Amino acid sequence: MKRPLILNLLACVVAIAAVGQRTVRGQSQAPPDHPSVTVRGQTYTPRSILARNMGTPEDQSTAFPPHKIIGNIYYVGTRTLTSFLIATPQGAILLNTTYERNVPVIQKSVEQLGFTFSDIKIVLGNHAHGDHQEGDALVKQMTGAQVMAMAEDVPALEAMKPGGKPHPIDRILHDGEQVSLGGTTLVAHLTPGHTRGATTWTMKVTDGGKSYDVMIGASLRAPDRITPQILGEFNRSFVSVRALPCDVQLGDHGAQFNMQAKYARLQSGGANPYIDPAGCKVEEEISEAMVRAIVAEQGARQP
Ligand SMILES: [Zn+2]
């Protein structure tokens, strides 16, 4: 009689501990602080990468000073969640609406730069997570813009319904397709792994009489557990991203391209710090190193 009782008690304690763990994890969403990888002298863990990307709740919703990045690309996002306005003579493209609550913040930044929010004709995104594309429905409501999304991200976007609003999708894109407005063309590159339809955008800009390749990268941040399917997607994406032409690298979080430091250098004049071909692929290197380290750790844990 004694043994089953002790076993029952043990099972109970384990169950309570497991529930407690899940609750803490669910609230904080913090990924583990291992494995760690070092890329170009900087050490990262899954937790430090997420913290770097997101900052504080205040960072996620406070406007970063709106400014011209290069050519016809302008920054209109928050301190940590990027949003880009691509201005053309026939209206503008907005890339990443971020959280719905940030739409008025983005609108204010657009207007501070002298543009008209209702001139936004096309809404694009980097990947189907709420911190990048939750505001799509509201921006469409306010501007009548066409929302375009990579086919593989459509199911995740359709599940995103702030305030019950259905997620608008006016055009479904496929790998390599182009989006054009007023003489500007963006190319949609399927770079999955973080989401099924994560999209890296490329475009050309002219600035000071020179032409530059711009790459607006989607997050390649690994989930806690990498399935063979996700690994296959990442492997394909790493090859694709490394091959893309790039003089100016942007991304869905400012930390992916050192935006705060580049903006500070922009204020002091001189050459445009966003033109940085040597730094273009650092984020890909960090992401790939982390995916490989997580896979190795997962392998080591298997019996
Ligand atoms: Zn994401």
Short mmCIF file of C-alpha atoms and ligand atoms in Angstrom, two decimals:
data_model
loop_
_atom_site.label_atom_id
_atom_site.label_comp_id
_atom_site.label_asym_id
_atom_site.label_seq_id
_atom_site.Cartn_x
_atom_site.Cartn_y
_atom_site.Cartn_z
CA MET A 1 0.00 0.00 0.00
CA LYS A 2 2.86 2.35 0.77
CA ARG A 3 4.59 2.29 -2.62
CA PRO A 4 1.63 3.32 -4.77
CA LEU A 5 0.92 6.16 -2.33
CA ILE A 6 4.46 7.49 -2.61
CA LEU A 7 4.37 7.09 -6.37
CA ASN A 8 1.05 8.93 -6.53
CA LEU A 9 2.45 11.71 -4.42
CA LEU A 10 5.54 11.93 -6.64
CA ALA A 11 3.41 12.00 -9.80
CA CYS A 12 1.37 14.78 -8.29
CA VAL A 13 4.42 16.88 -7.43
CA VAL A 14 5.83 16.36 -10.95
CA ALA A 15 2.50 17.32 -12.50
CA ILE A 16 2.26 20.51 -10.42
CA ALA A 17 5.84 21.42 -11.33
CA ALA A 18 5.10 20.84 -15.02
CA VAL A 19 1.99 23.01 -14.92
CA GLY A 20 3.89 25.74 -13.08
CA GLN A 21 6.65 25.62 -15.68
CA ARG A 22 4.18 25.88 -18.54
CA THR A 23 2.45 28.86 -16.93
CA VAL A 24 5.71 30.73 -16.44
CA ARG A 25 6.83 29.94 -19.98
CA GLY A 26 3.45 30.92 -21.41
CA GLN A 27 3.52 34.30 -19.69
CA SER A 28 7.08 35.29 -20.37
CA GLN A 29 7.51 33.63 -23.79
CA ALA A 30 11.24 33.69 -23.05
CA PRO A 31 13.15 31.10 -25.06
CA PRO A 32 16.00 29.21 -23.36
CA ASP A 33 19.35 30.85 -22.67
CA HIS A 34 21.20 28.05 -24.51
CA PRO A 35 22.84 27.13 -26.80
CA SER A 36 25.11 30.10 -27.33
CA VAL A 37 26.88 31.00 -30.55
CA THR A 38 29.60 33.55 -31.24
CA VAL A 39 29.53 35.39 -34.56
CA ARG A 40 32.07 38.10 -35.40
CA GLY A 41 33.02 38.43 -31.73
CA GLN A 42 29.48 38.74 -30.38
CA THR A 43 27.80 35.99 -28.36
CA TYR A 44 24.10 35.24 -28.72
CA THR A 45 21.56 32.89 -27.15
CA PRO A 46 17.95 32.34 -28.26
CA ARG A 47 16.88 34.48 -25.32
CA SER A 48 19.29 37.32 -26.07
CA ILE A 49 18.26 37.39 -29.74
CA LEU A 50 14.58 37.69 -28.86
CA ALA A 51 15.31 40.36 -26.23
CA ARG A 52 17.45 42.30 -28.71
CA ASN A 53 14.69 42.09 -31.35
CA MET A 54 11.75 43.07 -29.16
CA GLY A 55 13.14 45.43 -26.50
CA THR A 56 10.61 46.48 -23.86
CA PRO A 57 6.84 46.79 -24.42
CA GLU A 58 7.48 50.55 -24.54
CA ASP A 59 10.13 50.08 -27.28
CA GLN A 60 7.63 48.08 -29.33
CA SER A 61 5.08 50.90 -29.36
CA THR A 62 7.14 54.10 -29.24
CA ALA A 63 7.99 55.76 -32.56
CA PHE A 64 11.65 55.76 -33.54
CA PRO A 65 12.45 59.11 -35.20
CA PRO A 66 11.03 58.84 -38.73
CA HIS A 67 13.78 59.41 -41.28
CA LYS A 68 14.90 58.82 -44.84
CA ILE A 69 17.00 55.65 -45.08
CA ILE A 70 18.05 55.83 -48.71
CA GLY A 71 16.46 56.70 -52.06
CA ASN A 72 12.69 56.52 -51.67
CA ILE A 73 12.74 54.33 -48.52
CA TYR A 74 11.73 55.93 -45.21
CA TYR A 75 11.62 54.56 -41.66
CA VAL A 76 8.21 54.93 -39.99
CA GLY A 77 8.28 52.14 -37.38
CA THR A 78 8.83 51.95 -33.63
CA ARG A 79 12.12 51.57 -31.73
CA THR A 80 12.20 47.80 -32.29
CA LEU A 81 9.45 46.88 -34.81
CA THR A 82 10.27 48.17 -38.25
CA SER A 83 7.89 49.71 -40.75
CA PHE A 84 9.08 51.13 -44.06
CA LEU A 85 7.37 53.63 -46.33
CA ILE A 86 8.43 53.36 -49.97
CA ALA A 87 7.31 56.57 -51.65
CA THR A 88 6.57 56.74 -55.38
CA PRO A 89 4.92 59.35 -57.63
CA GLN A 90 1.84 57.10 -57.70
CA GLY A 91 1.43 56.62 -53.97
CA ALA A 92 3.29 54.63 -51.34
CA ILE A 93 3.97 51.07 -50.29
CA LEU A 94 3.92 50.31 -46.54
CA LEU A 95 6.01 47.31 -45.53
CA ASN A 96 5.12 45.94 -42.06
CA THR A 97 2.14 47.45 -40.25
CA THR A 98 3.32 45.93 -36.91
CA TYR A 99 0.77 45.60 -34.06
CA GLU A 100 -2.63 47.14 -34.73
CA ARG A 101 -2.17 49.51 -31.76
CA ASN A 102 0.89 50.95 -33.54
CA VAL A 103 -0.99 52.04 -36.68
CA PRO A 104 -1.63 55.58 -35.33
CA VAL A 105 2.09 55.76 -34.36
CA ILE A 106 3.06 54.83 -37.94
CA GLN A 107 0.51 57.26 -39.37
CA LYS A 108 2.02 60.08 -37.33
CA SER A 109 5.54 59.21 -38.53
CA VAL A 110 4.36 59.12 -42.16
CA GLU A 111 2.80 62.56 -41.76
CA GLN A 112 5.85 63.96 -39.94
CA LEU A 113 7.88 63.11 -43.04
CA GLY A 114 5.41 65.12 -45.15
CA PHE A 115 3.58 62.19 -46.73
CA THR A 116 -0.16 61.50 -46.68
CA PHE A 117 -1.24 58.28 -44.96
CA SER A 118 -4.18 57.77 -47.34
CA ASP A 119 -1.71 57.72 -50.26
CA ILE A 120 -0.63 54.21 -49.19
CA LYS A 121 -1.69 51.96 -52.06
CA ILE A 122 -0.03 48.65 -51.18
CA VAL A 123 0.63 46.90 -47.85
CA LEU A 124 3.33 44.22 -47.68
CA GLY A 125 4.94 42.33 -44.82
CA ASN A 126 8.01 40.31 -43.86
CA HIS A 127 6.24 37.49 -42.00
CA ALA A 128 2.91 36.43 -40.56
CA HIS A 129 3.41 37.24 -36.88
CA GLY A 130 1.33 39.82 -35.04
CA ASP A 131 4.25 42.12 -34.25
CA HIS A 132 4.74 42.66 -38.01
CA GLN A 133 1.37 42.29 -39.73
CA GLU A 134 -1.45 42.61 -37.20
CA GLY A 135 -2.20 46.15 -38.39
CA ASP A 136 -2.91 45.18 -42.03
CA ALA A 137 -6.71 45.21 -41.69
CA LEU A 138 -6.78 48.62 -40.01
CA VAL A 139 -4.38 50.18 -42.55
CA LYS A 140 -6.54 48.83 -45.37
CA GLN A 141 -9.63 50.25 -43.65
CA MET A 142 -7.97 53.68 -43.38
CA THR A 143 -6.37 53.83 -46.85
CA GLY A 144 -8.06 51.31 -49.15
CA ALA A 145 -4.60 49.82 -49.87
CA GLN A 146 -4.19 46.40 -51.46
CA VAL A 147 -2.72 43.86 -49.05
CA MET A 148 -0.36 41.37 -50.71
CA ALA A 149 1.10 38.28 -49.04
CA MET A 150 3.22 35.22 -49.81
CA ALA A 151 1.00 32.16 -50.42
CA GLU A 152 2.71 30.09 -47.69
CA ASP A 153 1.92 32.75 -45.05
CA VAL A 154 -1.77 33.11 -46.00
CA PRO A 155 -3.13 30.54 -43.48
CA ALA A 156 -1.24 32.22 -40.60
CA LEU A 157 -2.42 35.65 -41.73
CA GLU A 158 -6.02 34.49 -42.01
CA ALA A 159 -5.82 33.34 -38.39
CA MET A 160 -4.79 36.90 -37.38
CA LYS A 161 -8.03 38.74 -36.62
CA PRO A 162 -7.55 41.76 -34.33
CA GLY A 163 -10.95 42.76 -32.90
CA GLY A 164 -12.52 40.00 -35.00
CA LYS A 165 -11.63 41.74 -38.30
CA PRO A 166 -10.81 39.28 -41.07
CA HIS A 167 -7.27 39.65 -42.43
CA PRO A 168 -7.47 41.22 -45.87
CA ILE A 169 -5.51 39.56 -48.70
CA ASP A 170 -5.99 41.12 -52.13
CA ARG A 171 -3.15 39.43 -53.97
CA ILE A 172 -1.38 36.17 -53.22
CA LEU A 173 2.33 36.19 -54.11
CA HIS A 174 4.72 33.38 -54.99
CA ASP A 175 8.49 33.12 -54.72
CA GLY A 176 10.19 35.50 -57.16
CA GLU A 177 7.09 37.54 -58.03
CA GLN A 178 7.25 41.31 -58.34
CA VAL A 179 5.21 44.11 -56.84
CA SER A 180 5.40 47.41 -58.74
CA LEU A 181 4.12 50.91 -58.08
CA GLY A 182 5.10 54.25 -59.61
CA GLY A 183 8.41 53.06 -61.08
CA THR A 184 9.53 51.07 -57.99
CA THR A 185 9.62 47.27 -58.11
CA LEU A 186 10.05 44.96 -55.15
CA VAL A 187 10.81 41.25 -55.58
CA ALA A 188 9.35 38.77 -53.07
CA HIS A 189 11.76 35.99 -52.07
CA LEU A 190 10.37 33.08 -50.09
CA THR A 191 12.72 32.61 -47.10
CA PRO A 192 10.80 30.30 -44.73
CA GLY A 193 11.76 28.75 -41.41
CA HIS A 194 10.60 31.40 -38.94
CA THR A 195 7.17 31.24 -40.63
CA ARG A 196 6.13 29.13 -43.62
CA GLY A 197 5.90 32.17 -45.90
CA ALA A 198 8.53 34.51 -44.44
CA THR A 199 9.43 36.92 -47.22
CA THR A 200 12.68 38.75 -47.89
CA TRP A 201 12.17 41.70 -50.21
CA THR A 202 14.72 43.15 -52.60
CA MET A 203 14.57 46.40 -54.56
CA LYS A 204 16.86 48.91 -56.19
CA VAL A 205 17.13 52.52 -55.11
CA THR A 206 18.90 55.47 -56.64
CA ASP A 207 20.61 57.87 -54.26
CA GLY A 208 23.11 60.62 -55.09
CA GLY A 209 23.13 59.44 -58.72
CA LYS A 210 24.12 55.86 -57.76
CA SER A 211 22.11 52.67 -57.78
CA TYR A 212 22.02 50.39 -54.71
CA ASP A 213 20.58 46.94 -53.98
CA VAL A 214 18.38 46.92 -50.89
CA MET A 215 17.47 43.71 -49.07
CA ILE A 216 14.67 43.86 -46.50
CA GLY A 217 15.21 40.57 -44.71
CA ALA A 218 12.62 38.48 -42.92
CA SER A 219 13.54 37.08 -39.53
CA LEU A 220 15.42 33.77 -39.67
CA ARG A 221 15.12 33.29 -35.92
CA ALA A 222 14.82 29.64 -34.93
CA PRO A 223 11.96 28.26 -32.86
CA ASP A 224 12.79 26.39 -29.61
CA ARG A 225 12.43 23.05 -31.37
CA ILE A 226 13.47 22.54 -34.98
CA THR A 227 11.61 19.79 -36.82
CA PRO A 228 13.11 18.19 -39.96
CA GLN A 229 10.60 20.16 -42.04
CA ILE A 230 11.60 23.49 -40.46
CA LEU A 231 15.28 22.61 -40.84
CA GLY A 232 14.70 21.91 -44.54
CA GLU A 233 13.06 25.33 -44.91
CA PHE A 234 15.90 27.11 -43.09
CA ASN A 235 18.56 25.31 -45.16
CA ARG A 236 16.93 26.54 -48.32
CA SER A 237 16.51 30.07 -46.93
CA PHE A 238 20.14 30.42 -45.83
CA VAL A 239 21.31 29.60 -49.35
CA SER A 240 18.79 32.04 -50.88
CA VAL A 241 19.62 34.94 -48.55
CA ARG A 242 23.38 34.53 -48.99
CA ALA A 243 22.90 34.80 -52.77
CA LEU A 244 20.81 37.98 -52.77
CA PRO A 245 22.48 41.17 -53.99
CA CYS A 246 22.83 43.64 -51.11
CA ASP A 247 24.35 47.05 -50.45
CA VAL A 248 21.76 48.09 -47.85
CA GLN A 249 20.34 45.52 -45.43
CA LEU A 250 17.12 46.17 -43.56
CA GLY A 251 14.93 43.75 -41.60
CA ASP A 252 11.78 43.28 -39.57
CA HIS A 253 13.50 44.30 -36.31
CA GLY A 254 15.91 47.24 -36.14
CA ALA A 255 18.45 45.20 -34.16
CA GLN A 256 18.94 42.92 -37.19
CA PHE A 257 20.72 45.76 -38.98
CA ASN A 258 21.94 47.96 -36.10
CA MET A 259 19.42 50.63 -36.93
CA GLN A 260 19.91 52.68 -33.78
CA ALA A 261 23.68 52.96 -34.33
CA LYS A 262 23.28 53.69 -38.05
CA TYR A 263 20.68 56.37 -37.34
CA ALA A 264 23.04 58.01 -34.83
CA ARG A 265 25.83 58.05 -37.44
CA LEU A 266 23.40 59.42 -40.04
CA GLN A 267 22.90 62.48 -37.79
CA SER A 268 26.60 63.29 -37.85
CA GLY A 269 26.64 63.58 -41.66
CA GLY A 270 29.12 62.02 -44.07
CA ALA A 271 28.56 58.80 -46.00
CA ASN A 272 25.19 57.10 -45.53
CA PRO A 273 25.81 54.40 -42.85
CA TYR A 274 22.96 52.29 -44.23
CA ILE A 275 25.21 51.53 -47.23
CA ASP A 276 27.05 48.60 -45.68
CA PRO A 277 27.63 45.67 -48.08
CA ALA A 278 30.11 44.07 -45.65
CA GLY A 279 27.47 43.91 -42.91
CA CYS A 280 24.65 42.70 -45.16
CA LYS A 281 24.82 39.02 -44.23
CA VAL A 282 25.75 39.17 -40.52
CA GLU A 283 22.16 38.49 -39.46
CA GLU A 284 22.05 35.45 -41.75
CA GLU A 285 25.30 34.19 -40.17
CA ILE A 286 23.92 34.60 -36.64
CA SER A 287 20.64 32.89 -37.54
CA GLU A 288 22.34 30.01 -39.32
CA ALA A 289 24.84 29.46 -36.49
CA MET A 290 21.95 29.37 -34.01
CA VAL A 291 19.89 26.92 -36.07
CA ARG A 292 22.92 24.59 -36.37
CA ALA A 293 23.61 24.87 -32.60
CA ILE A 294 19.99 24.11 -31.68
CA VAL A 295 19.93 21.10 -34.03
CA ALA A 296 23.20 19.83 -32.50
CA GLU A 297 21.77 20.26 -28.99
CA GLN A 298 18.56 18.47 -29.96
CA GLY A 299 20.62 15.62 -31.44
CA ALA A 300 22.73 15.31 -28.28
CA ARG A 301 19.58 15.04 -26.16
CA GLN A 302 18.16 12.15 -28.17
CA PRO A 303 18.74 8.66 -26.66
ZN ZN B 1 8.26 36.52 -35.88
#
